[in-house]
Amino acid sequence: MLDPRFRGSDIKECMENLDQIFVQAKRTVMNLAESVLPQPLVLLVSMLISIGVIAAIGPVIMMYLTWLERKVVGRIQNRIGPNRVGKFGLLQPIADGIKMLTKEDIVPEGADHILHFLSPVLVVVPALLVLGLLPWGRNMAAVDLQVGLLLFFAITSTGTLSIFLGAWGSRNKFSLLGALRAVAQLISYEIPQVFSAVVVIMHTQTISIVEIVNAQPGFNWFVFTPWGFTGLVLFYIASVAECNRTPFDLPEAESEIVAGFHTEYSGMKFALFYMAEFLQVFSLSALAAALFLGGWQGPFLPSWIWFFLKTYGLIFIMLWFRGTFPRLRVDQLMGFAWKFLLPMSMINIVVVGIWTYASPIVAWVLGILIIAISFGVLAKLNTRYHIERNRKFILAE
Amino acid sequence: MTNTIETQTRPSLSTQQLEVSIGPQHPSTHGVFRMNVVLDGETIVKLKPVMGYLHRNHEQLAENMSWLGSMPYTDRLDYFCSMTNNIAYALAVEKLMGIDVPERAQYIRVIMAELTRLVNHTALVGFLLNDLGAFFTPVLYAFREREKILDLFESVAGSRMMCNYMRFGGVKLDLPDGFVDCAKAIVDNYPPFLEEMERLLTKNEILMARCQNVGILLKDLAVNASVTGPVLRASGVNYDIRKIDKYGIYDRFDFKVPLGTVGDVYDRYYVRILEMRESLKILRQAFKELSAGPVISQKGLIAAKSPRNMKVPAGDAYGRIEAPKGELGFYIVSEGGTKPYRYHVRAPSFINLTILEDMCLGHKVADAIIILGSIDIVLGEVDR
Amino acid sequence: MIAAFYLISVVLIVSAVLAVSLRNLIYCTLCASVVFISSAALFFLLKADFIGVVQILIYVGAVATLLLFAVMLTKNLVSRQYYVGQKRKWSYGIFTASAVLWVLIGSIRSQTNLAELVTADHQLSVVSLGKEMLTAFLLPFEVASLLLTAAMIGGIVIALEEKKKSS
Amino acid sequence: MWGTGVLKGMAVTIKNFFDTYTSKNGIFTVEYPEKRLPEKERFRNFPILVYDEKPEELRCVACDICAKECPPKCITIVKAKDAQGKPLKQPEVFDIDFTVCMNCGICEETCPFDAIYMDHEFELAEYDRMDALIYKKERLSRPWTHFEKIRPTDAKEINERRAKDATKTAAAVKPAPPQASNQQT
């Protein structure tokens, strides 16, 4: 029953409808609910809709991220990746899910049952909670808090505690080593991550993510400024470390300490750890996109398509890292955070300071200058001792 | 909680030492090998290698089997380079029996030995990166090249890894007709693969930071511990059996022996890549000079036809070659019967493993894994 | 609103008591972090959401992990034998708790008018908080940062001393 | 500059990523059950017994050489006897324990009667280790045409050699039959 008037409208107006399609959908449901239910229940219904959608989208995103990772890393290694289950291996995540459900859930004999059960739950909760804060599209953020960004960091920092409890509960030396590494790494990379986000807060004078995204209309995203680009690079490297991904995947280094903190977990508990990691990958990439790449801002396509494009672009880079890099050692990892990322993010704050008060040309020149010099100095300092660029080898007779 | 060993009292923070057994069932011990490590935090205080999980009684078996009967078993010693194991065993028995090897067989042996060196070093570079944490990408690039060479072995000897191709006095069968130009094609497009691996790895800052000045092996310790092979040459000692013994026809080829300077994991990695380049040079010369002719001497043919009544004159002999992992030697004693009286294999990885603790002390757990990886051990050879 | 307040305070009190009385120290730290989270929830109820978020970030993110580290790294503190000999005197506990409570309520009541403060629904904006902190309360802000640097230097000195001894 | 080595490394992997879509030999995997790699002629898997016309008349004369020669000793042979108990030149029982055999090919080399050769068949999964994997004579025997199909060049050489031997033995036998014929009354 195509409405005859619709044929006349041009593409732009159709895009507008497509952009707000979810918002209108919720509004229709709300009108329906208002006419039927009493007032307090309507508030409940609106909350339930957004929560329900996010709780459904979270695991689906995680499942198809595992599929995407296996396909991308497979292609990097000249092989095809899963293609047996379903058309392009699209049913593979479902097969994995069923496998995880049917796998026996072993609790080691000396383990602390309560902790062993509790920690996967405690790890997944922050990962799912955080999805609510993200601006999925134009006025499509589930929760628009005045302190959105700060709450994001607060929630992700609680994840450290549960990883530690899980490893401690499973009474295994390897998971103990993994836990020590995990806590050290997560805490020491949180600081450069928050510092590199401070840059954006200083520029936009607000902590709410939705306003930050609104401050980047059309194409002038923050990444096109000197401090924005370095901010994105620093934030992104710190978030790779936050979700324990290569080259910072020491907590679950399979070649050294078997499987790190989740050595003793099997079946659905292991799947929960896995889900937490991938949801964190998604949420941190989405946050990086929101802060520096203008979230859902984009010229032509509907807003939520831009959001997914940018997020999956950043996620592809993380998968690309996974296919290329060896792992850093513990002390190098710490050195990199404290001796390189932290000073660079502080210098980045100085550059934003200059940017807000100086005139554009001076700000641009000064900004690039300061960043280039500081990068060179810090790189020189960090590699002075132990990296010998080209080492000489004798071809004897 | 953990069976910890009390530390000597230290005035400030007396910390507990953790004893971890990086056990036989561990993802990166290259087989069933165990390291009992005492850790203080992450640094290693004491490391005791435990071996013997894969002991298959190879030397005892050989004593009640015909001389040729234990040839297929030598494939299972170092299952990455079965051809060089066969050559070493054949060399030892030929020395005792005094059989000469015809010209063409000598060239075929050199070709097979150098191809095995390529296979072993490529696989090692891949596995070393796997221990470093690169998620299987270098291994799969390395295996892509290794597959091509294994297909060559299959077309020549019948099996990819268990070749059983050498006989006393030559080789079992002549090369199939398409072999030489197919091998030439593979050898010619090996350098682009090596460039790609070098671009991916050698100048990679993370690899350099992780491998340089880690597990340094000093020259005199290496020589005293009779370490051989790329591990020794990476510490700067010029000892290559192909140059010293000049066994077979290695004196006809001109090739260099790459030596490292510092002797750490990075040197051991890069010396192997240079060695691959040298092997490619040898292979090109060998393909040029390959001449027609018989593949096995007359005495050898008779012996191969009925191995059970092949008698070897009494006496003992020690035949050794430069296997990809080091000096692989076979010491055989014969009483003139059809069965060896005593048969011993000098396995390079077993002897290179003895200095694992000296290299690992003071390093982190992550370093111990890559130091073990850089020594390049195969448990089939270590435990025999 | 009121129902939520009572619910959260019940959770807070129960987990606080549990945090003190449980045998296994790991569960104590867990209950301690539940206390921190519920106090953050109280702040949210009072619409002081910046304080609530900072509360979660500081306490649950760092202090709870610190507690857990302390519990985990000291030698076999977790095993049972600590609780054998000790007589658990509840009377002392209740006496000190009520004394502290009395002092607190006295001081709060004397200073401000409680009723007016709760109903005032001014939205505590982060910007005003920032301005306040760097103008009116500059001195305490500087003293706190001095304290923080002193603590950091202390940590580094211990670590350096440790490194010098072992290397 | 500090990061160049790392970036070059990433360039290599992304090139391989796009190679799999663009260039022909980008993808290395052969999707096994549907597509298979061409078999090498000299590939040797488990041994087979060869017969010319009828499966009852195997070339094998049960001389037990291969059983003695086999390093892991996995061949057991029992000579066949006809009604009067006179040993026949055929094996009555010839079974190879496939769990022990390591397909080294020594039996093929040392068999003087070209009776045992290594086959190319490698899909031999079974459900039961005890009797399913101990191959009896019937399961081992294959016609000579099968051998010619899987290993053409070797088969040609063997046929020539057998033809030459046959003519040599035929020449030696001709002077003998005249006396033999009159004894057969």
PDB file of N, CA, C and O in Angstrom, chain A residues 333-369:
ATOM      1  N   LEU A 333      55.706  -2.932  28.346  1.00  0.00           N
ATOM      2  CA  LEU A 333      54.305  -2.464  28.321  1.00  0.00           C
ATOM      3  C   LEU A 333      54.131  -1.303  29.290  1.00  0.00           C
ATOM      4  O   LEU A 333      53.581  -0.252  28.964  1.00  0.00           O
ATOM      5  N   MET A 334      54.694  -1.500  30.508  1.00  0.00           N
ATOM      6  CA  MET A 334      54.539  -0.426  31.518  1.00  0.00           C
ATOM      7  C   MET A 334      55.327   0.805  31.070  1.00  0.00           C
ATOM      8  O   MET A 334      54.802   1.921  31.084  1.00  0.00           O
ATOM      9  N   GLY A 335      56.553   0.549  30.577  1.00  0.00           N
ATOM     10  CA  GLY A 335      57.368   1.692  30.144  1.00  0.00           C
ATOM     11  C   GLY A 335      56.648   2.484  29.081  1.00  0.00           C
ATOM     12  O   GLY A 335      56.593   3.724  29.106  1.00  0.00           O
ATOM     13  N   PHE A 336      56.023   1.770  28.130  1.00  0.00           N
ATOM     14  CA  PHE A 336      55.332   2.445  27.021  1.00  0.00           C
ATOM     15  C   PHE A 336      54.208   3.316  27.568  1.00  0.00           C
ATOM     16  O   PHE A 336      54.032   4.471  27.166  1.00  0.00           O
ATOM     17  N   ALA A 337      53.479   2.796  28.559  1.00  0.00           N
ATOM     18  CA  ALA A 337      52.341   3.592  29.072  1.00  0.00           C
ATOM     19  C   ALA A 337      52.860   4.816  29.800  1.00  0.00           C
ATOM     20  O   ALA A 337      52.464   5.953  29.520  1.00  0.00           O
ATOM     21  N   TRP A 338      53.784   4.588  30.761  1.00  0.00           N
ATOM     22  CA  TRP A 338      54.163   5.715  31.623  1.00  0.00           C
ATOM     23  C   TRP A 338      55.146   6.641  30.943  1.00  0.00           C
ATOM     24  O   TRP A 338      55.164   7.840  31.185  1.00  0.00           O
ATOM     25  N   LYS A 339      56.011   6.097  30.092  1.00  0.00           N
ATOM     26  CA  LYS A 339      57.075   6.971  29.564  1.00  0.00           C
ATOM     27  C   LYS A 339      56.717   7.530  28.195  1.00  0.00           C
ATOM     28  O   LYS A 339      57.419   8.387  27.689  1.00  0.00           O
ATOM     29  N   PHE A 340      55.655   6.968  27.532  1.00  0.00           N
ATOM     30  CA  PHE A 340      55.386   7.534  26.195  1.00  0.00           C
ATOM     31  C   PHE A 340      53.958   8.076  26.117  1.00  0.00           C
ATOM     32  O   PHE A 340      53.739   9.248  25.835  1.00  0.00           O
ATOM     33  N   LEU A 341      52.990   7.239  26.445  1.00  0.00           N
ATOM     34  CA  LEU A 341      51.594   7.670  26.255  1.00  0.00           C
ATOM     35  C   LEU A 341      51.249   8.817  27.201  1.00  0.00           C
ATOM     36  O   LEU A 341      50.666   9.825  26.776  1.00  0.00           O
ATOM     37  N   LEU A 342      51.650   8.691  28.457  1.00  0.00           N
ATOM     38  CA  LEU A 342      51.235   9.719  29.426  1.00  0.00           C
ATOM     39  C   LEU A 342      51.844  11.081  29.081  1.00  0.00           C
ATOM     40  O   LEU A 342      51.102  12.060  28.910  1.00  0.00           O
ATOM     41  N   PRO A 343      53.176  11.195  28.905  1.00  0.00           N
ATOM     42  CA  PRO A 343      53.717  12.505  28.536  1.00  0.00           C
ATOM     43  C   PRO A 343      53.080  13.041  27.252  1.00  0.00           C
ATOM     44  O   PRO A 343      52.716  14.223  27.170  1.00  0.00           O
ATOM     45  N   MET A 344      52.883  12.148  26.259  1.00  0.00           N
ATOM     46  CA  MET A 344      52.318  12.650  25.002  1.00  0.00           C
ATOM     47  C   MET A 344      50.916  13.217  25.248  1.00  0.00           C
ATOM     48  O   MET A 344      50.578  14.293  24.738  1.00  0.00           O
ATOM     49  N   SER A 345      50.126  12.541  26.079  1.00  0.00           N
ATOM     50  CA  SER A 345      48.755  13.062  26.260  1.00  0.00           C
ATOM     51  C   SER A 345      48.787  14.374  27.043  1.00  0.00           C
ATOM     52  O   SER A 345      47.998  15.280  26.789  1.00  0.00           O
ATOM     53  N   MET A 346      49.755  14.508  27.939  1.00  0.00           N
ATOM     54  CA  MET A 346      49.830  15.800  28.663  1.00  0.00           C
ATOM     55  C   MET A 346      50.213  16.910  27.682  1.00  0.00           C
ATOM     56  O   MET A 346      49.609  17.991  27.665  1.00  0.00           O
ATOM     57  N   ILE A 347      51.177  16.604  26.792  1.00  0.00           N
ATOM     58  CA  ILE A 347      51.568  17.631  25.806  1.00  0.00           C
ATOM     59  C   ILE A 347      50.365  17.962  24.926  1.00  0.00           C
ATOM     60  O   ILE A 347      50.118  19.114  24.563  1.00  0.00           O
ATOM     61  N   ASN A 348      49.588  16.924  24.630  1.00  0.00           N
ATOM     62  CA  ASN A 348      48.398  17.140  23.810  1.00  0.00           C
ATOM     63  C   ASN A 348      47.448  18.131  24.502  1.00  0.00           C
ATOM     64  O   ASN A 348      46.850  19.009  23.860  1.00  0.00           O
ATOM     65  N   ILE A 349      47.365  18.052  25.839  1.00  0.00           N
ATOM     66  CA  ILE A 349      46.484  18.988  26.562  1.00  0.00           C
ATOM     67  C   ILE A 349      47.021  20.405  26.411  1.00  0.00           C
ATOM     68  O   ILE A 349      46.268  21.357  26.163  1.00  0.00           O
ATOM     69  N   VAL A 350      48.380  20.506  26.449  1.00  0.00           N
ATOM     70  CA  VAL A 350      48.971  21.856  26.271  1.00  0.00           C
ATOM     71  C   VAL A 350      48.569  22.399  24.893  1.00  0.00           C
ATOM     72  O   VAL A 350      48.123  23.543  24.730  1.00  0.00           O
ATOM     73  N   VAL A 351      48.631  21.509  23.901  1.00  0.00           N
ATOM     74  CA  VAL A 351      48.330  21.958  22.520  1.00  0.00           C
ATOM     75  C   VAL A 351      46.879  22.429  22.440  1.00  0.00           C
ATOM     76  O   VAL A 351      46.572  23.468  21.833  1.00  0.00           O
ATOM     77  N   VAL A 352      45.970  21.739  23.130  1.00  0.00           N
ATOM     78  CA  VAL A 352      44.561  22.182  23.083  1.00  0.00           C
ATOM     79  C   VAL A 352      44.436  23.542  23.758  1.00  0.00           C
ATOM     80  O   VAL A 352      43.710  24.428  23.294  1.00  0.00           O
ATOM     81  N   GLY A 353      45.216  23.683  24.851  1.00  0.00           N
ATOM     82  CA  GLY A 353      45.186  24.994  25.532  1.00  0.00           C
ATOM     83  C   GLY A 353      45.531  26.095  24.551  1.00  0.00           C
ATOM     84  O   GLY A 353      44.781  27.062  24.359  1.00  0.00           O
ATOM     85  N   ILE A 354      46.641  25.881  23.829  1.00  0.00           N
ATOM     86  CA  ILE A 354      47.045  26.894  22.839  1.00  0.00           C
ATOM     87  C   ILE A 354      45.935  27.055  21.810  1.00  0.00           C
ATOM     88  O   ILE A 354      45.556  28.152  21.425  1.00  0.00           O
ATOM     89  N   TRP A 355      45.342  25.941  21.393  1.00  0.00           N
ATOM     90  CA  TRP A 355      44.359  25.951  20.315  1.00  0.00           C
ATOM     91  C   TRP A 355      43.155  26.827  20.681  1.00  0.00           C
ATOM     92  O   TRP A 355      42.663  27.614  19.885  1.00  0.00           O
ATOM     93  N   THR A 356      42.742  26.777  21.934  1.00  0.00           N
ATOM     94  CA  THR A 356      41.511  27.536  22.254  1.00  0.00           C
ATOM     95  C   THR A 356      41.799  29.028  22.308  1.00  0.00           C
ATOM     96  O   THR A 356      40.921  29.830  22.012  1.00  0.00           O
ATOM     97  N   TYR A 357      43.064  29.394  22.670  1.00  0.00           N
ATOM     98  CA  TYR A 357      43.254  30.842  22.875  1.00  0.00           C
ATOM     99  C   TYR A 357      43.987  31.486  21.715  1.00  0.00           C
ATOM    100  O   TYR A 357      43.843  32.662  21.448  1.00  0.00           O
ATOM    101  N   ALA A 358      44.800  30.736  20.974  1.00  0.00           N
ATOM    102  CA  ALA A 358      45.560  31.427  19.904  1.00  0.00           C
ATOM    103  C   ALA A 358      44.697  31.492  18.653  1.00  0.00           C
ATOM    104  O   ALA A 358      43.664  30.834  18.551  1.00  0.00           O
ATOM    105  N   SER A 359      45.155  32.300  17.672  1.00  0.00           N
ATOM    106  CA  SER A 359      44.396  32.403  16.399  1.00  0.00           C
ATOM    107  C   SER A 359      44.654  31.122  15.592  1.00  0.00           C
ATOM    108  O   SER A 359      45.642  30.449  15.817  1.00  0.00           O
ATOM    109  N   PRO A 360      43.750  30.787  14.657  1.00  0.00           N
ATOM    110  CA  PRO A 360      43.846  29.465  13.988  1.00  0.00           C
ATOM    111  C   PRO A 360      45.212  29.187  13.393  1.00  0.00           C
ATOM    112  O   PRO A 360      45.791  28.140  13.663  1.00  0.00           O
ATOM    113  N   ILE A 361      45.778  30.135  12.603  1.00  0.00           N
ATOM    114  CA  ILE A 361      47.060  29.801  11.932  1.00  0.00           C
ATOM    115  C   ILE A 361      48.116  29.501  12.989  1.00  0.00           C
ATOM    116  O   ILE A 361      48.765  28.453  12.983  1.00  0.00           O
ATOM    117  N   VAL A 362      48.266  30.404  13.951  1.00  0.00           N
ATOM    118  CA  VAL A 362      49.308  30.194  14.984  1.00  0.00           C
ATOM    119  C   VAL A 362      49.050  28.856  15.678  1.00  0.00           C
ATOM    120  O   VAL A 362      49.945  28.026  15.855  1.00  0.00           O
ATOM    121  N   ALA A 363      47.783  28.623  15.982  1.00  0.00           N
ATOM    122  CA  ALA A 363      47.452  27.377  16.713  1.00  0.00           C
ATOM    123  C   ALA A 363      47.873  26.164  15.891  1.00  0.00           C
ATOM    124  O   ALA A 363      48.531  25.255  16.391  1.00  0.00           O
ATOM    125  N   TRP A 364      47.515  26.184  14.586  1.00  0.00           N
ATOM    126  CA  TRP A 364      47.865  25.020  13.736  1.00  0.00           C
ATOM    127  C   TRP A 364      49.366  24.813  13.748  1.00  0.00           C
ATOM    128  O   TRP A 364      49.864  23.740  14.092  1.00  0.00           O
ATOM    129  N   VAL A 365      50.124  25.881  13.406  1.00  0.00           N
ATOM    130  CA  VAL A 365      51.599  25.727  13.263  1.00  0.00           C
ATOM    131  C   VAL A 365      52.188  25.267  14.594  1.00  0.00           C
ATOM    132  O   VAL A 365      52.878  24.236  14.679  1.00  0.00           O
ATOM    133  N   LEU A 366      51.812  26.005  15.649  1.00  0.00           N
ATOM    134  CA  LEU A 366      52.391  25.693  16.964  1.00  0.00           C
ATOM    135  C   LEU A 366      52.033  24.259  17.365  1.00  0.00           C
ATOM    136  O   LEU A 366      52.874  23.468  17.801  1.00  0.00           O
ATOM    137  N   GLY A 367      50.767  23.922  17.140  1.00  0.00           N
ATOM    138  CA  GLY A 367      50.310  22.578  17.542  1.00  0.00           C
ATOM    139  C   GLY A 367      51.145  21.506  16.866  1.00  0.00           C
ATOM    140  O   GLY A 367      51.763  20.667  17.535  1.00  0.00           O
ATOM    141  N   ILE A 368      51.220  21.570  15.547  1.00  0.00           N
ATOM    142  CA  ILE A 368      51.961  20.514  14.821  1.00  0.00           C
ATOM    143  C   ILE A 368      53.403  20.499  15.278  1.00  0.00           C
ATOM    144  O   ILE A 368      53.998  19.433  15.526  1.00  0.00           O
ATOM    145  N   LEU A 369      53.974  21.707  15.456  1.00  0.00           N
ATOM    146  CA  LEU A 369      55.386  21.792  15.855  1.00  0.00           C
ATOM    147  C   LEU A 369      55.582  21.064  17.193  1.00  0.00           C
ATOM    148  O   LEU A 369      56.405  20.153  17.319  1.00  0.00           O
TER     149      LEU A 369
END
